[in-house]
């Protein structure tokens, strides 16, 4: 059986998708990690073209209107994020192992257009741990935290829509398991 070349990693808010994908970017150059376009402003240390393509609202509108987004979504009711179809198609055509780290709404869109892709759900070790991580981040107001927990509950219920679940109990272990699910050889540490 052919290993699907496109893997989608999604999961609830604050489950550590970003940390796992950063680990993969730093340790698995054989994985082609898609760089999304976003309307949010860069955070300190973020590099245009590496972490995201930082675009204006008008540029984003244009990318959507001209059909250049494989999927896109408004995340946390604020900024827009999307996957550029052209870069993903090119990487797949070159035979690369492609990874998209996107939100659940985006994963559902990809499932519609590419049902043969490999869908991996990143799950928290437990609900309590997830609450701890969300609150521990300390960057949101209590009201925002409450809103995010409500969203997280709904997002956790999406697990059965996925082909595989990886539990993020440890970043390195979770990243290695994801890489194995992509049909690549995980490093031994
Ligand atoms: P952050 O702003 O913290 O970098 O990312 C916020 C959220 O946006 C994360 O949950 C991440 O998975 C999601 N995200 C990043 N890129 C994309 C994308 O291209 N499409 C979608 N649908 N979500 C994305």
mmCIF file of C-alpha atoms and ligand atoms in Angstrom:
data_model
loop_
_atom_site.group_PDB
_atom_site.id
_atom_site.type_symbol
_atom_site.label_atom_id
_atom_site.label_comp_id
_atom_site.label_asym_id
_atom_site.label_seq_id
_atom_site.Cartn_x
_atom_site.Cartn_y
_atom_site.Cartn_z
ATOM 1 C CA UNK A 1 0.000 0.000 0.000
ATOM 2 C CA UNK A 2 1.258 3.459 -0.824
ATOM 3 C CA UNK A 3 1.944 5.655 2.146
ATOM 4 C CA UNK A 4 -0.133 8.838 1.822
ATOM 5 C CA UNK A 5 2.244 11.708 1.232
ATOM 6 C CA UNK A 6 0.152 14.335 3.000
ATOM 7 C CA UNK A 7 -0.368 14.239 6.747
ATOM 8 C CA UNK A 8 -2.616 16.631 8.624
ATOM 9 C CA UNK A 9 -1.928 17.223 12.313
ATOM 10 C CA UNK A 10 -4.783 18.834 14.212
ATOM 11 C CA UNK A 11 -6.094 18.846 17.749
ATOM 12 C CA UNK A 12 -7.527 21.045 20.451
ATOM 13 C CA UNK A 13 -6.273 24.450 21.456
ATOM 14 C CA UNK A 14 -3.190 24.420 23.700
ATOM 15 C CA UNK A 15 -2.512 20.727 23.152
ATOM 16 C CA UNK A 16 0.964 21.599 21.868
ATOM 17 C CA UNK A 17 0.610 21.262 18.089
ATOM 18 C CA UNK A 18 2.926 24.213 17.610
ATOM 19 C CA UNK A 19 5.570 22.750 19.921
ATOM 20 C CA UNK A 20 5.448 19.366 18.199
ATOM 21 C CA UNK A 21 5.745 20.970 14.758
ATOM 22 C CA UNK A 22 8.636 23.171 15.944
ATOM 23 C CA UNK A 23 10.380 20.026 17.178
ATOM 24 C CA UNK A 24 9.836 18.409 13.793
ATOM 25 C CA UNK A 25 11.103 21.509 11.963
ATOM 26 C CA UNK A 26 14.288 21.412 14.051
ATOM 27 C CA UNK A 27 14.894 17.664 14.087
ATOM 28 C CA UNK A 28 13.341 16.150 10.978
ATOM 29 C CA UNK A 29 14.468 17.996 7.841
ATOM 30 C CA UNK A 30 13.029 15.093 5.811
ATOM 31 C CA UNK A 31 9.533 16.330 6.735
ATOM 32 C CA UNK A 32 8.273 19.160 4.540
ATOM 33 C CA UNK A 33 6.354 21.323 6.987
ATOM 34 C CA UNK A 34 3.875 23.588 5.263
ATOM 35 C CA UNK A 35 4.280 27.304 5.948
ATOM 36 C CA UNK A 36 0.837 28.879 6.345
ATOM 37 C CA UNK A 37 -0.237 32.373 5.451
ATOM 38 C CA UNK A 38 -1.692 34.395 8.316
ATOM 39 C CA UNK A 39 -3.076 37.850 8.957
ATOM 40 C CA UNK A 40 -1.739 37.900 12.516
ATOM 41 C CA UNK A 41 1.306 39.985 13.356
ATOM 42 C CA UNK A 42 4.644 38.203 13.820
ATOM 43 C CA UNK A 43 5.684 37.409 17.379
ATOM 44 C CA UNK A 44 9.238 38.178 18.468
ATOM 45 C CA UNK A 45 11.582 35.709 16.779
ATOM 46 C CA UNK A 46 9.141 34.681 14.073
ATOM 47 C CA UNK A 47 10.522 34.914 10.558
ATOM 48 C CA UNK A 48 8.430 35.609 7.457
ATOM 49 C CA UNK A 49 8.542 32.584 5.167
ATOM 50 C CA UNK A 50 9.805 30.275 7.929
ATOM 51 C CA UNK A 51 7.100 30.269 10.599
ATOM 52 C CA UNK A 52 4.387 31.912 8.516
ATOM 53 C CA UNK A 53 3.896 34.098 5.497
ATOM 54 C CA UNK A 54 2.671 37.242 7.206
ATOM 55 C CA UNK A 55 0.154 38.912 4.923
ATOM 56 C CA UNK A 56 -2.294 41.812 5.117
ATOM 57 C CA UNK A 57 -6.057 41.273 5.263
ATOM 58 C CA UNK A 58 -6.246 42.417 1.627
ATOM 59 C CA UNK A 59 -3.569 39.964 0.520
ATOM 60 C CA UNK A 60 -5.383 37.174 2.352
ATOM 61 C CA UNK A 61 -8.693 38.139 0.681
ATOM 62 C CA UNK A 62 -6.939 37.917 -2.656
ATOM 63 C CA UNK A 63 -5.432 34.476 -1.935
ATOM 64 C CA UNK A 64 -8.899 33.161 -1.048
ATOM 65 C CA UNK A 65 -10.668 34.856 -3.972
ATOM 66 C CA UNK A 66 -8.192 33.449 -6.483
ATOM 67 C CA UNK A 67 -8.534 29.894 -5.157
ATOM 68 C CA UNK A 68 -4.990 29.682 -3.838
ATOM 69 C CA UNK A 69 -5.957 28.322 -0.416
ATOM 70 C CA UNK A 70 -6.215 24.563 0.063
ATOM 71 C CA UNK A 71 -8.036 25.440 3.300
ATOM 72 C CA UNK A 72 -8.326 28.439 5.569
ATOM 73 C CA UNK A 73 -10.020 29.405 8.808
ATOM 74 C CA UNK A 74 -10.522 32.165 11.340
ATOM 75 C CA UNK A 75 -8.811 30.877 14.493
ATOM 76 C CA UNK A 76 -9.914 32.020 17.968
ATOM 77 C CA UNK A 77 -12.355 34.428 16.316
ATOM 78 C CA UNK A 78 -9.498 36.712 15.393
ATOM 79 C CA UNK A 79 -6.936 36.107 12.691
ATOM 80 C CA UNK A 80 -7.112 34.148 9.473
ATOM 81 C CA UNK A 81 -4.747 31.286 8.689
ATOM 82 C CA UNK A 82 -4.520 29.262 5.502
ATOM 83 C CA UNK A 83 -2.518 26.676 3.582
ATOM 84 C CA UNK A 84 -1.168 27.693 0.187
ATOM 85 C CA UNK A 85 -2.259 25.095 -2.334
ATOM 86 C CA UNK A 86 0.619 25.734 -4.736
ATOM 87 C CA UNK A 87 3.444 25.093 -2.273
ATOM 88 C CA UNK A 88 1.819 21.900 -0.971
ATOM 89 C CA UNK A 89 1.130 20.562 -4.487
ATOM 90 C CA UNK A 90 4.716 21.280 -5.513
ATOM 91 C CA UNK A 91 6.169 19.509 -2.471
ATOM 92 C CA UNK A 92 3.941 16.479 -3.066
ATOM 93 C CA UNK A 93 4.880 16.406 -6.754
ATOM 94 C CA UNK A 94 8.515 16.270 -5.659
ATOM 95 C CA UNK A 95 7.702 13.234 -3.525
ATOM 96 C CA UNK A 96 8.209 14.995 -0.215
ATOM 97 C CA UNK A 97 6.476 13.911 2.994
ATOM 98 C CA UNK A 98 4.217 16.864 3.668
ATOM 99 C CA UNK A 99 2.907 17.866 7.076
ATOM 100 C CA UNK A 100 0.181 20.442 7.706
ATOM 101 C CA UNK A 101 -0.214 21.665 11.281
ATOM 102 C CA UNK A 102 -3.603 23.349 11.158
ATOM 103 C CA UNK A 103 -6.734 23.813 13.226
ATOM 104 C CA UNK A 104 -9.713 21.496 13.223
ATOM 105 C CA UNK A 105 -11.815 23.559 10.830
ATOM 106 C CA UNK A 106 -8.960 23.440 8.346
ATOM 107 C CA UNK A 107 -8.485 19.682 8.830
ATOM 108 C CA UNK A 108 -12.157 19.129 7.981
ATOM 109 C CA UNK A 109 -11.779 21.128 4.778
ATOM 110 C CA UNK A 110 -8.739 19.082 3.731
ATOM 111 C CA UNK A 111 -10.672 15.887 4.484
ATOM 112 C CA UNK A 112 -13.326 16.996 1.981
ATOM 113 C CA UNK A 113 -10.866 17.734 -0.806
ATOM 114 C CA UNK A 114 -8.225 15.060 0.000
ATOM 115 C CA UNK A 115 -9.933 12.231 1.912
ATOM 116 C CA UNK A 116 -6.952 9.956 1.177
ATOM 117 C CA UNK A 117 -4.621 12.102 3.299
ATOM 118 C CA UNK A 118 -3.432 10.851 6.677
ATOM 119 C CA UNK A 119 -5.294 12.594 9.523
ATOM 120 C CA UNK A 120 -3.595 12.605 12.911
ATOM 121 C CA UNK A 121 -5.239 13.940 16.064
ATOM 122 C CA UNK A 122 -2.918 15.294 18.740
ATOM 123 C CA UNK A 123 -4.584 14.649 22.095
ATOM 124 C CA UNK A 124 -3.713 15.948 25.568
ATOM 125 C CA UNK A 125 -2.660 13.330 28.138
ATOM 126 C CA UNK A 126 -5.787 14.270 30.119
ATOM 127 C CA UNK A 127 -8.438 16.953 30.384
ATOM 128 C CA UNK A 128 -6.842 18.226 33.634
ATOM 129 C CA UNK A 129 -3.449 18.560 31.979
ATOM 130 C CA UNK A 130 -5.031 20.460 29.128
ATOM 131 C CA UNK A 131 -6.717 22.927 31.498
ATOM 132 C CA UNK A 132 -3.415 23.344 33.320
ATOM 133 C CA UNK A 133 -1.558 24.133 30.091
ATOM 134 C CA UNK A 134 -4.207 26.543 28.910
ATOM 135 C CA UNK A 135 -4.387 28.441 32.184
ATOM 136 C CA UNK A 136 -0.656 28.125 32.828
ATOM 137 C CA UNK A 137 0.137 29.982 29.642
ATOM 138 C CA UNK A 138 -1.193 33.102 31.394
ATOM 139 C CA UNK A 139 -1.644 35.048 28.184
ATOM 140 C CA UNK A 140 -5.449 35.115 28.176
ATOM 141 C CA UNK A 141 -8.039 36.778 30.421
ATOM 142 C CA UNK A 142 -10.234 34.447 32.554
ATOM 143 C CA UNK A 143 -13.090 35.072 30.123
ATOM 144 C CA UNK A 144 -10.914 34.147 27.152
ATOM 145 C CA UNK A 145 -9.694 31.059 29.024
ATOM 146 C CA UNK A 146 -13.289 29.980 29.650
ATOM 147 C CA UNK A 147 -14.090 30.474 25.985
ATOM 148 C CA UNK A 148 -11.062 28.429 24.963
ATOM 149 C CA UNK A 149 -12.009 25.590 27.327
ATOM 150 C CA UNK A 150 -15.497 25.477 25.806
ATOM 151 C CA UNK A 151 -13.918 25.306 22.361
ATOM 152 C CA UNK A 152 -11.474 22.640 23.554
ATOM 153 C CA UNK A 153 -14.360 20.415 24.724
ATOM 154 C CA UNK A 154 -15.925 20.548 21.274
ATOM 155 C CA UNK A 155 -12.548 19.973 19.651
ATOM 156 C CA UNK A 156 -11.818 16.879 21.772
ATOM 157 C CA UNK A 157 -15.049 15.343 20.496
ATOM 158 C CA UNK A 158 -13.594 15.394 16.961
ATOM 159 C CA UNK A 159 -11.062 12.640 17.665
ATOM 160 C CA UNK A 160 -13.061 9.833 15.944
ATOM 161 C CA UNK A 161 -12.936 11.787 12.661
ATOM 162 C CA UNK A 162 -9.177 11.095 12.531
ATOM 163 C CA UNK A 163 -7.195 8.075 11.332
ATOM 164 C CA UNK A 164 -4.769 8.098 14.266
ATOM 165 C CA UNK A 165 -4.379 9.670 17.691
ATOM 166 C CA UNK A 166 -1.036 10.706 19.143
ATOM 167 C CA UNK A 167 -1.012 11.598 22.836
ATOM 168 C CA UNK A 168 1.214 14.583 23.580
ATOM 169 C CA UNK A 169 2.607 13.317 26.871
ATOM 170 C CA UNK A 170 6.148 14.212 25.813
ATOM 171 C CA UNK A 171 7.072 16.400 22.830
ATOM 172 C CA UNK A 172 9.918 14.266 21.519
ATOM 173 C CA UNK A 173 8.009 11.011 21.879
ATOM 174 C CA UNK A 174 4.886 12.474 20.256
ATOM 175 C CA UNK A 175 6.934 13.921 17.382
ATOM 176 C CA UNK A 176 8.695 10.570 16.835
ATOM 177 C CA UNK A 177 5.350 8.757 16.769
ATOM 178 C CA UNK A 178 3.963 11.265 14.273
ATOM 179 C CA UNK A 179 7.000 10.825 12.024
ATOM 180 C CA UNK A 180 6.530 7.029 12.158
ATOM 181 C CA UNK A 181 2.877 7.476 11.196
ATOM 182 C CA UNK A 182 4.112 9.461 8.194
ATOM 183 C CA UNK A 183 5.990 6.347 7.096
ATOM 184 C CA UNK A 184 9.390 7.845 7.947
ATOM 185 C CA UNK A 185 11.983 6.451 10.297
ATOM 186 C CA UNK A 186 11.945 8.100 13.725
ATOM 187 C CA UNK A 187 15.360 8.884 15.175
ATOM 188 C CA UNK A 188 16.623 6.914 18.108
ATOM 189 C CA UNK A 189 17.708 9.241 20.884
HETATM 190 P P1 LIG B 1 -0.589 30.661 16.373
HETATM 191 O O1 LIG B 1 -1.203 32.012 16.119
HETATM 192 O O2 LIG B 1 -0.445 30.362 17.830
HETATM 193 O O3 LIG B 1 0.694 30.482 15.588
HETATM 194 O O4 LIG B 1 -1.573 29.569 15.772
HETATM 195 C C1 LIG B 1 -2.898 29.522 16.173
HETATM 196 C C2 LIG B 1 -3.609 28.339 15.541
HETATM 197 O O5 LIG B 1 -3.684 28.469 14.129
HETATM 198 C C3 LIG B 1 -3.015 26.966 15.801
HETATM 199 O O6 LIG B 1 -4.062 26.162 16.357
HETATM 200 C C4 LIG B 1 -2.652 26.446 14.427
HETATM 201 O O7 LIG B 1 -2.899 25.051 14.329
HETATM 202 C C5 LIG B 1 -3.598 27.202 13.541
HETATM 203 N N1 LIG B 1 -3.097 27.316 12.171
HETATM 204 C C6 LIG B 1 -1.840 27.650 11.786
HETATM 205 N N2 LIG B 1 -1.749 27.647 10.443
HETATM 206 C C7 LIG B 1 -2.964 27.291 9.962
HETATM 207 C C8 LIG B 1 -3.496 27.105 8.655
HETATM 208 O O8 LIG B 1 -2.821 27.252 7.636
HETATM 209 N N3 LIG B 1 -4.805 26.751 8.572
HETATM 210 C C9 LIG B 1 -5.589 26.570 9.654
HETATM 211 N N4 LIG B 1 -6.853 26.197 9.450
HETATM 212 N N5 LIG B 1 -5.129 26.733 10.903
HETATM 213 C C10 LIG B 1 -3.835 27.085 11.065
#
